[in-house]
Amino acid sequence: MTRALTSAAADALRPGATRYEVPDGKVDGLKLIVQPTGKKTWSMRYSVAGESRRFTVGPYPSIGVAEARKLAMAARVKVAANVDPTKEKREARTAAKAAAIEEKKATEDLVETVVRRYMVEYCCKLDTAGRPEVKSHAEVDRILHKEFVAHWKGRRLSEITRDDIEARLEEIVERGARVAANRALAHFGGMVRWAVKRRILSSDITAGIEKPTKEAARERVLDDDELVAVWRAAEGLPAPYGSIARLLLLLGARRQEVSAMEWRELDLATKVWNLPSERSKNKRGIVIPLPDAAVAILQKQIRIEGSSYVFGVACPPHAWGMNLARLQNATALEKHWHLHDLRRSFASGLARLGTPPHVIEAALNHRSGIVSGIAAIYNRHHYLDERRGALDAWARHLEWLLAGKPAVNVVSLQAARG
C-alpha cells in the first residue's frame, strides 16, 4: 500500500535526471510531480467519459500537503457530478483575463487618465535637445485640467460626445472667456488626435467642431507715447518680468524665446544672442544682434547656481498672465494691448525708421520666400549687419523717446550709415 505523503517527505524529494511522480496514498490519483529543475507540482489524475485527464492542483510548497488533498477531493466531487475541473479552471482563468482587460479599458480612457498620459508621453516628452516636446506644456496641462478634467473626471473619453464638447465650450464662452474657449478646443483636440493615434479612441470626436469665437487678426501697434509708458511701467514689475518686457520692446523677439533664454546662448562680448532652432517657434535658429541697451539689461541679471536660465527659471505662461495684467494696469493705456503687440510695434517702428522689408522679416525670424535653397544654410547670420544697424537705430529711437526728445527723423538706414 502506498504511504501517505507528509510535508517532511515532500521536502526530502530531490530532483532526478528526468521528471518523476510520487503518489499520495491518501487521496486517489493525487501525485507530487518533481521536475529535474527541482520544481514540485501537485497533480491529480481522473477520467471523464472514459478519457484520462490531469488536473493541476498547484505548486508545492505554496500549496501544502493538507491543502492539496482538500483541493483534490473537491475536484473528485466535481468529476462525480460530471463537471470537468480542468475545463472549469481554464474557463475561469479566461473569464478573469477578460474581466481584467475590460477593467483596464474602463480606466485607461478615463478623461483624467488620457490627459495624464498625453502630458507625460507627448507634451513633456524630451526632444533630442533634452527639452519638452511642447514648449507651452504647463499651459496645456492647466487648460485641460481646468476646462475638462475638472468637469468630466471619472468619465470615459470614448463616451464623450460632440454635444458634450460643444456644451462645455459654450459654458466657457458664457463666463466671458471667448478666446479661452478657442484655446480649450485647440488643446483638447490635440489630445484627442493623439489618443486616436494611440488607439485609445477610434475617431476624432472634435472633428468638424468650429471655434466658438471668430478671432480677427490683431493689428494693434503702440505709438511712441505708449511705448514709453510700457517701458516705464515695466520697472514696477517683480523680477525678472520687467527686464523681459523691456527686452521684448528692444528685440522684437517672442515672449517664450526671451523668457527661457540661457546663458550659453549669449555672447555679451560680441553682443549677440544665439537662439537655437529647438527654441525657435519656426524651428529655425538665428543669431540676434544685441543693442547696448539690451546688453546692459542682461549684464544686470544675477546668475543663479544650478540654473542655466538667464532669468532664473523659464517663466511659465500663467505667471506671465498675472504680470501682464499688472503691466497693463500700470500703463493705463486707453486701448487694450497684449505682449505680442510689442513685437508688431517693433516691426512697425523699424519700418518707420526706413528699414527695408526683407531686413525686418529677418529681424523677426520669419520664414519667407526671400531665402531658399542653399541660401538657407546661412539663415542664422542672414543680414546680420543690416539687422544690427536696424536694432541699434531702434534702441536709439527708444532712448530719445524716453529722454523726452522728438522722435528720430524717418530716414533710410543705409543713407544714415553713408
Coordinates of C-alpha atoms in Angstrom, one line a residue:
M1 CA 0.0 0.0 0.0
T2 CA 1.3 3.5 -1.0
R3 CA 2.2 5.5 2.1
A4 CA 0.5 8.9 2.6
L5 CA 2.8 11.8 1.8
T6 CA 3.9 14.1 4.6
S7 CA 5.5 17.5 4.5
A8 CA 8.8 16.2 5.6
A9 CA 8.7 13.5 2.9
A10 CA 7.7 16.0 0.2
D11 CA 10.6 18.4 1.3
A12 CA 13.0 15.5 1.1
L13 CA 12.3 14.7 -2.5
R14 CA 15.3 15.6 -4.7
P15 CA 15.3 16.2 -8.5
G16 CA 16.4 13.4 -10.7
A17 CA 17.7 13.3 -14.3
T18 CA 14.2 13.1 -15.5
R19 CA 10.7 14.0 -14.3
Y20 CA 9.1 11.6 -11.8
E21 CA 5.9 11.3 -9.8
V22 CA 5.3 10.4 -6.2
P23 CA 1.7 9.3 -5.4
D24 CA -0.1 10.2 -2.2
G25 CA -1.5 7.2 -0.5
K26 CA -4.4 9.1 1.0
V27 CA -6.3 10.6 -2.0
D28 CA -6.8 8.5 -5.1
G29 CA -5.0 10.0 -8.1
L30 CA -3.1 12.8 -6.2
K31 CA 0.6 12.9 -7.1
L32 CA 3.5 15.2 -6.5
I33 CA 5.5 15.7 -9.7
V34 CA 9.2 16.5 -9.3
Q35 CA 10.9 18.2 -12.3
P36 CA 14.7 17.9 -13.0
T37 CA 14.8 21.6 -12.1
G38 CA 13.6 20.9 -8.6
K39 CA 10.2 22.4 -9.2
K40 CA 7.4 20.4 -7.5
T41 CA 3.7 20.5 -8.5
W42 CA 0.6 18.7 -7.3
S43 CA -1.4 16.9 -9.9
M44 CA -4.4 14.6 -9.9
R45 CA -5.4 12.0 -12.5
Y46 CA -9.1 11.5 -13.3
S47 CA -11.3 10.2 -16.1
V48 CA -14.1 11.9 -18.0
A49 CA -16.2 9.9 -20.4
G50 CA -13.5 7.2 -20.3
E51 CA -10.7 9.6 -21.2
S52 CA -7.9 10.1 -18.7
R53 CA -7.1 13.7 -17.8
R54 CA -4.8 15.5 -15.4
F55 CA -5.9 18.3 -13.1
T56 CA -3.1 20.7 -11.9
V57 CA -3.7 21.4 -8.3
G58 CA -0.9 23.8 -7.8
P59 CA 2.8 24.2 -6.8
Y60 CA 4.4 22.8 -3.7
P61 CA 5.2 24.2 -1.1
S62 CA 2.9 27.1 -1.8
I63 CA 0.1 24.5 -1.5
G64 CA 0.9 22.2 1.4
V65 CA 0.0 18.5 1.7
A66 CA -3.3 19.1 3.6
E67 CA -4.4 21.8 1.2
A68 CA -3.5 19.7 -1.9
R69 CA -5.7 16.8 -0.6
K70 CA -8.6 19.2 0.1
L71 CA -8.4 20.6 -3.4
A72 CA -8.1 17.2 -5.0
M73 CA -11.1 15.8 -3.1
A74 CA -13.1 18.9 -4.2
A75 CA -12.1 18.1 -7.8
R76 CA -13.2 14.5 -7.3
V77 CA -16.7 15.7 -6.2
K78 CA -16.9 17.7 -9.4
V79 CA -15.9 14.8 -11.5
A80 CA -18.6 12.7 -9.9
A81 CA -21.1 15.4 -10.8
N82 CA -19.9 15.2 -14.5
V83 CA -18.0 18.6 -14.2
D84 CA -14.5 18.6 -15.7
P85 CA -12.4 20.5 -13.1
T86 CA -9.6 21.3 -15.7
K87 CA -12.1 22.8 -18.2
E88 CA -13.8 24.7 -15.4
K89 CA -10.4 26.1 -14.2
R90 CA -9.4 27.0 -17.7
E91 CA -12.7 28.8 -18.3
A92 CA -12.4 30.7 -15.0
R93 CA -8.9 31.8 -16.0
T94 CA -10.1 33.0 -19.4
A95 CA -13.0 34.9 -17.8
A96 CA -10.6 36.5 -15.3
K97 CA -8.4 37.7 -18.1
A98 CA -11.3 39.1 -20.0
A99 CA -12.5 40.9 -16.9
A100 CA -9.1 42.3 -16.3
I101 CA -9.0 43.6 -19.9
E102 CA -12.4 45.2 -19.5
E103 CA -11.4 46.8 -16.2
K104 CA -8.2 48.2 -17.9
K105 CA -10.3 49.5 -20.7
A106 CA -12.7 51.1 -18.3
T107 CA -9.9 53.1 -16.7
E108 CA -7.3 53.7 -19.4
D109 CA -9.6 56.0 -21.4
L110 CA -10.9 58.0 -18.4
V111 CA -10.5 61.7 -19.2
E112 CA -8.1 62.3 -16.4
T113 CA -6.0 59.2 -17.4
V114 CA -5.7 60.2 -21.0
V115 CA -4.8 63.8 -20.1
R116 CA -2.1 62.5 -17.8
R117 CA -0.7 60.1 -20.5
Y118 CA -0.9 62.9 -23.1
M119 CA 1.2 65.2 -21.0
V120 CA 3.8 62.6 -20.0
E121 CA 4.1 60.7 -23.2
Y122 CA 3.9 63.6 -25.6
C123 CA 3.8 67.2 -24.3
C124 CA 6.5 66.7 -21.6
K125 CA 8.5 64.1 -23.6
L126 CA 12.0 65.4 -24.1
D127 CA 13.2 66.0 -27.6
T128 CA 16.8 65.4 -28.9
A129 CA 18.0 68.6 -27.2
G130 CA 16.6 67.5 -23.8
R131 CA 13.7 69.9 -23.9
P132 CA 9.9 69.2 -23.6
E133 CA 8.3 68.4 -27.0
V134 CA 5.7 71.1 -26.3
K135 CA 7.2 74.4 -25.0
S136 CA 3.9 75.5 -23.5
H137 CA 3.2 72.1 -21.8
A138 CA 2.5 73.8 -18.5
E139 CA -0.2 75.9 -20.0
V140 CA -1.7 73.0 -22.0
D141 CA -1.9 71.0 -18.8
R142 CA -3.5 73.9 -16.9
I143 CA -6.2 74.4 -19.6
L144 CA -7.0 70.7 -20.0
H145 CA -7.4 70.2 -16.2
K146 CA -9.3 73.5 -15.7
E147 CA -11.7 73.2 -18.6
F148 CA -12.2 69.4 -19.0
V149 CA -10.8 67.2 -16.2
A150 CA -12.5 69.3 -13.5
H151 CA -15.8 68.8 -15.2
W152 CA -15.5 65.3 -16.7
K153 CA -13.4 63.4 -14.1
G154 CA -14.4 59.8 -13.9
R155 CA -16.0 59.8 -17.4
R156 CA -14.6 57.7 -20.2
L157 CA -13.3 59.7 -23.1
S158 CA -15.0 57.2 -25.5
E159 CA -18.3 58.2 -24.0
I160 CA -17.8 62.0 -24.5
T161 CA -19.8 63.2 -27.5
R162 CA -19.7 66.2 -29.8
D163 CA -22.7 67.6 -27.9
D164 CA -20.7 67.3 -24.6
I165 CA -17.8 69.2 -26.1
E166 CA -19.8 72.0 -27.7
A167 CA -21.8 72.4 -24.4
R168 CA -18.6 72.7 -22.4
L169 CA -17.2 75.3 -24.9
E170 CA -20.5 77.2 -24.6
E171 CA -20.1 77.3 -20.8
I172 CA -16.6 78.8 -21.2
V173 CA -17.9 81.5 -23.6
E174 CA -20.8 82.3 -21.2
R175 CA -18.4 83.2 -18.5
G176 CA -16.8 85.8 -20.8
A177 CA -13.7 83.8 -21.9
R178 CA -14.4 83.7 -25.6
V179 CA -10.9 83.4 -26.8
A180 CA -10.1 81.0 -24.0
A181 CA -12.8 78.7 -25.4
N182 CA -10.9 78.6 -28.7
R183 CA -7.7 77.7 -26.9
A184 CA -9.5 75.0 -24.9
L185 CA -10.9 73.4 -28.1
A186 CA -7.4 73.5 -29.7
H187 CA -5.7 71.8 -26.8
F188 CA -8.5 69.3 -26.3
G189 CA -8.5 68.5 -30.0
G190 CA -4.7 68.0 -29.9
M191 CA -5.1 65.5 -27.1
V192 CA -8.0 63.6 -28.9
R193 CA -5.9 63.3 -32.1
W194 CA -3.0 61.9 -30.0
A195 CA -5.4 59.4 -28.4
V196 CA -6.6 58.3 -31.8
K197 CA -3.0 57.6 -32.9
R198 CA -2.5 55.6 -29.7
R199 CA -5.8 53.7 -30.4
I200 CA -7.3 54.8 -27.2
L201 CA -10.1 56.3 -29.3
S202 CA -11.4 55.1 -32.6
S203 CA -12.1 58.5 -34.1
D204 CA -11.6 62.2 -33.6
I205 CA -14.6 63.4 -31.6
T206 CA -13.6 67.0 -32.2
A207 CA -13.6 66.8 -36.0
G208 CA -15.9 69.4 -37.5
I209 CA -16.4 71.5 -34.3
E210 CA -16.0 75.1 -35.2
K211 CA -14.1 77.6 -33.0
P212 CA -16.6 79.2 -30.6
T213 CA -15.3 82.6 -31.3
K214 CA -14.1 84.2 -34.5
E215 CA -10.8 86.0 -33.9
A216 CA -9.9 88.9 -36.0
A217 CA -6.2 89.2 -36.8
R218 CA -4.7 91.7 -34.3
E219 CA -3.4 94.9 -35.8
R220 CA -2.6 96.8 -32.6
V221 CA 0.5 98.9 -32.9
L222 CA 1.6 101.0 -29.9
D223 CA 2.5 104.6 -30.7
D224 CA 5.6 106.3 -29.3
D225 CA 3.9 107.6 -26.1
E226 CA 2.5 104.2 -25.4
L227 CA 5.9 102.5 -25.9
V228 CA 7.4 105.0 -23.3
A229 CA 4.5 104.1 -20.9
V230 CA 5.2 100.4 -21.2
W231 CA 8.9 100.8 -20.8
R232 CA 8.5 102.9 -17.6
A233 CA 5.7 100.7 -16.2
A234 CA 8.0 97.6 -16.7
E235 CA 10.2 99.0 -13.9
G236 CA 7.5 98.3 -11.4
L237 CA 7.1 94.6 -12.2
P238 CA 8.7 92.0 -10.0
A239 CA 12.0 90.5 -11.2
P240 CA 12.5 89.3 -13.8
Y241 CA 9.4 90.3 -15.7
G242 CA 10.3 94.0 -16.0
S243 CA 13.6 93.1 -17.7
I244 CA 11.9 90.6 -20.0
A245 CA 9.3 93.2 -21.0
R246 CA 12.0 95.7 -21.9
L247 CA 13.9 93.1 -24.0
L248 CA 10.7 92.4 -25.9
L249 CA 10.5 96.0 -26.8
L250 CA 14.1 96.2 -27.8
L251 CA 14.5 93.0 -29.7
G252 CA 11.0 92.2 -31.1
A253 CA 11.5 88.6 -30.0
R254 CA 8.8 86.2 -28.9
R255 CA 7.9 86.1 -25.2
Q256 CA 8.7 82.4 -24.8
E257 CA 12.1 82.8 -26.5
V258 CA 13.2 85.6 -24.2
S259 CA 11.7 84.1 -21.0
A260 CA 13.6 80.8 -21.4
M261 CA 16.9 82.5 -22.6
E262 CA 20.0 80.6 -21.4
W263 CA 23.4 81.9 -20.6
R264 CA 25.1 79.5 -23.0
E265 CA 23.2 81.3 -25.8
L266 CA 24.7 84.7 -25.1
D267 CA 28.0 86.2 -26.1
L268 CA 27.8 89.6 -24.5
A269 CA 31.4 90.5 -25.6
T270 CA 30.4 90.4 -29.2
K271 CA 26.8 91.4 -28.4
V272 CA 24.9 88.5 -29.9
W273 CA 22.2 86.1 -28.8
N274 CA 22.4 82.6 -30.5
L275 CA 18.8 81.5 -30.4
P276 CA 18.9 77.7 -31.2
S277 CA 16.4 76.1 -33.6
E278 CA 14.9 73.9 -30.9
R279 CA 13.8 77.0 -29.0
S280 CA 12.6 79.0 -32.0
K281 CA 8.9 78.9 -32.9
N282 CA 9.6 78.1 -36.5
K283 CA 12.4 75.7 -35.7
R284 CA 15.0 77.9 -37.3
G285 CA 18.0 79.1 -35.3
I286 CA 19.2 82.7 -35.6
V287 CA 21.9 85.0 -34.4
I288 CA 20.3 88.1 -32.9
P289 CA 22.4 91.2 -32.5
L290 CA 22.1 92.9 -29.2
P291 CA 22.0 96.7 -28.9
D292 CA 23.8 98.2 -25.9
A293 CA 20.6 98.8 -24.0
A294 CA 19.8 95.0 -24.2
V295 CA 23.4 94.1 -23.2
A296 CA 23.0 96.4 -20.1
I297 CA 19.8 94.7 -19.1
L298 CA 21.4 91.2 -19.4
Q299 CA 24.5 92.2 -17.5
K300 CA 22.4 93.1 -14.5
Q301 CA 20.9 89.6 -14.3
I302 CA 22.3 87.6 -11.4
R303 CA 23.5 84.1 -12.2
I304 CA 21.7 81.5 -10.1
E305 CA 23.8 78.5 -9.1
G306 CA 22.4 75.3 -10.7
S307 CA 20.2 77.2 -13.2
S308 CA 21.1 77.7 -16.9
Y309 CA 18.4 80.3 -17.4
V310 CA 19.3 84.0 -17.6
F311 CA 16.1 84.9 -15.6
G312 CA 16.5 82.1 -13.0
V313 CA 13.7 79.9 -14.5
A314 CA 11.8 79.5 -17.7
C315 CA 8.9 81.8 -16.7
P316 CA 5.6 79.9 -17.1
P317 CA 2.7 81.3 -19.1
H318 CA 0.3 81.5 -16.1
A319 CA 2.8 83.7 -14.2
W320 CA 3.0 86.0 -17.3
G321 CA -0.7 86.3 -17.3
M322 CA -0.7 87.8 -13.8
N323 CA 2.3 90.1 -14.5
L324 CA 0.9 91.2 -17.9
A325 CA -2.2 92.4 -16.1
R326 CA -0.1 94.4 -13.7
L327 CA 1.8 95.9 -16.7
Q328 CA -1.4 96.8 -18.5
N329 CA -2.9 98.4 -15.4
A330 CA 0.3 100.4 -14.7
T331 CA 0.4 101.8 -18.3
A332 CA -3.3 102.7 -18.2
L333 CA -3.4 102.9 -22.0
E334 CA -6.8 103.8 -23.5
K335 CA -6.7 101.0 -25.9
H336 CA -6.2 97.4 -24.7
W337 CA -2.9 95.7 -25.7
H338 CA -1.1 92.3 -25.4
L339 CA 2.6 91.4 -25.2
H340 CA 2.6 90.2 -28.8
D341 CA 1.6 93.7 -29.8
L342 CA 5.1 94.8 -28.7
R343 CA 6.5 92.6 -31.5
R344 CA 4.2 94.1 -34.0
S345 CA 5.1 97.6 -32.8
F346 CA 8.8 96.7 -33.1
A347 CA 8.3 95.8 -36.7
S348 CA 6.3 98.9 -37.4
G349 CA 8.9 101.0 -35.7
L350 CA 11.7 99.6 -37.9
A351 CA 9.6 100.3 -40.9
R352 CA 9.1 103.9 -39.8
L353 CA 12.9 104.2 -39.4
G354 CA 13.4 103.2 -43.0
T355 CA 14.4 99.6 -42.5
P356 CA 13.9 97.6 -45.7
P357 CA 11.1 94.9 -45.5
H358 CA 13.5 92.0 -46.0
V359 CA 15.6 93.1 -43.1
I360 CA 12.5 93.5 -40.9
E361 CA 11.5 89.9 -41.9
A362 CA 14.9 88.7 -41.0
A363 CA 14.8 90.6 -37.7
L364 CA 11.5 88.9 -36.8
N365 CA 13.0 85.5 -37.9
H366 CA 10.1 84.9 -40.2
R367 CA 10.2 82.3 -42.9
S368 CA 9.7 83.9 -46.3
G369 CA 10.3 83.2 -50.0
I370 CA 13.3 85.6 -49.9
V371 CA 15.6 82.8 -48.6
S372 CA 15.5 79.4 -50.2
G373 CA 17.7 76.6 -51.4
I374 CA 21.4 76.7 -50.4
A375 CA 21.0 80.2 -49.1
A376 CA 19.1 78.7 -46.2
I377 CA 22.4 77.4 -44.8
Y378 CA 23.3 81.0 -43.9
N379 CA 20.0 81.8 -42.2
R380 CA 21.5 82.1 -38.8
H381 CA 23.6 85.0 -39.8
H382 CA 21.2 86.3 -42.6
Y383 CA 21.5 90.1 -42.9
L384 CA 23.3 90.2 -39.5
D385 CA 25.0 93.6 -40.2
E386 CA 21.8 95.1 -41.5
R387 CA 19.8 93.7 -38.6
R388 CA 22.4 95.1 -36.1
G389 CA 22.1 98.5 -37.7
A390 CA 18.3 98.3 -37.5
L391 CA 18.2 97.2 -33.9
D392 CA 20.7 99.8 -32.8
A393 CA 18.7 102.5 -34.6
W394 CA 15.5 101.3 -32.9
A395 CA 17.2 101.3 -29.5
R396 CA 18.4 104.9 -30.0
H397 CA 14.9 105.8 -31.1
L398 CA 13.5 104.5 -27.8
E399 CA 16.2 106.2 -25.8
W400 CA 15.3 109.6 -27.5
L401 CA 11.7 109.0 -26.6
L402 CA 12.5 108.2 -23.0
A403 CA 14.6 111.3 -22.8
G404 CA 11.6 113.4 -24.0
K405 CA 13.3 114.4 -27.3
P406 CA 11.5 114.5 -30.6
A407 CA 11.3 111.2 -32.5
V408 CA 14.2 110.4 -34.8
N409 CA 13.6 111.5 -38.3
V410 CA 12.5 108.7 -40.6
V411 CA 15.4 108.3 -43.0
S412 CA 16.9 105.4 -44.8
L413 CA 19.3 103.4 -42.6
Q414 CA 21.6 102.9 -45.5
A415 CA 21.7 106.6 -46.1
A416 CA 22.2 107.3 -42.5
R417 CA 25.2 105.0 -42.4
G418 CA 26.6 106.6 -45.6

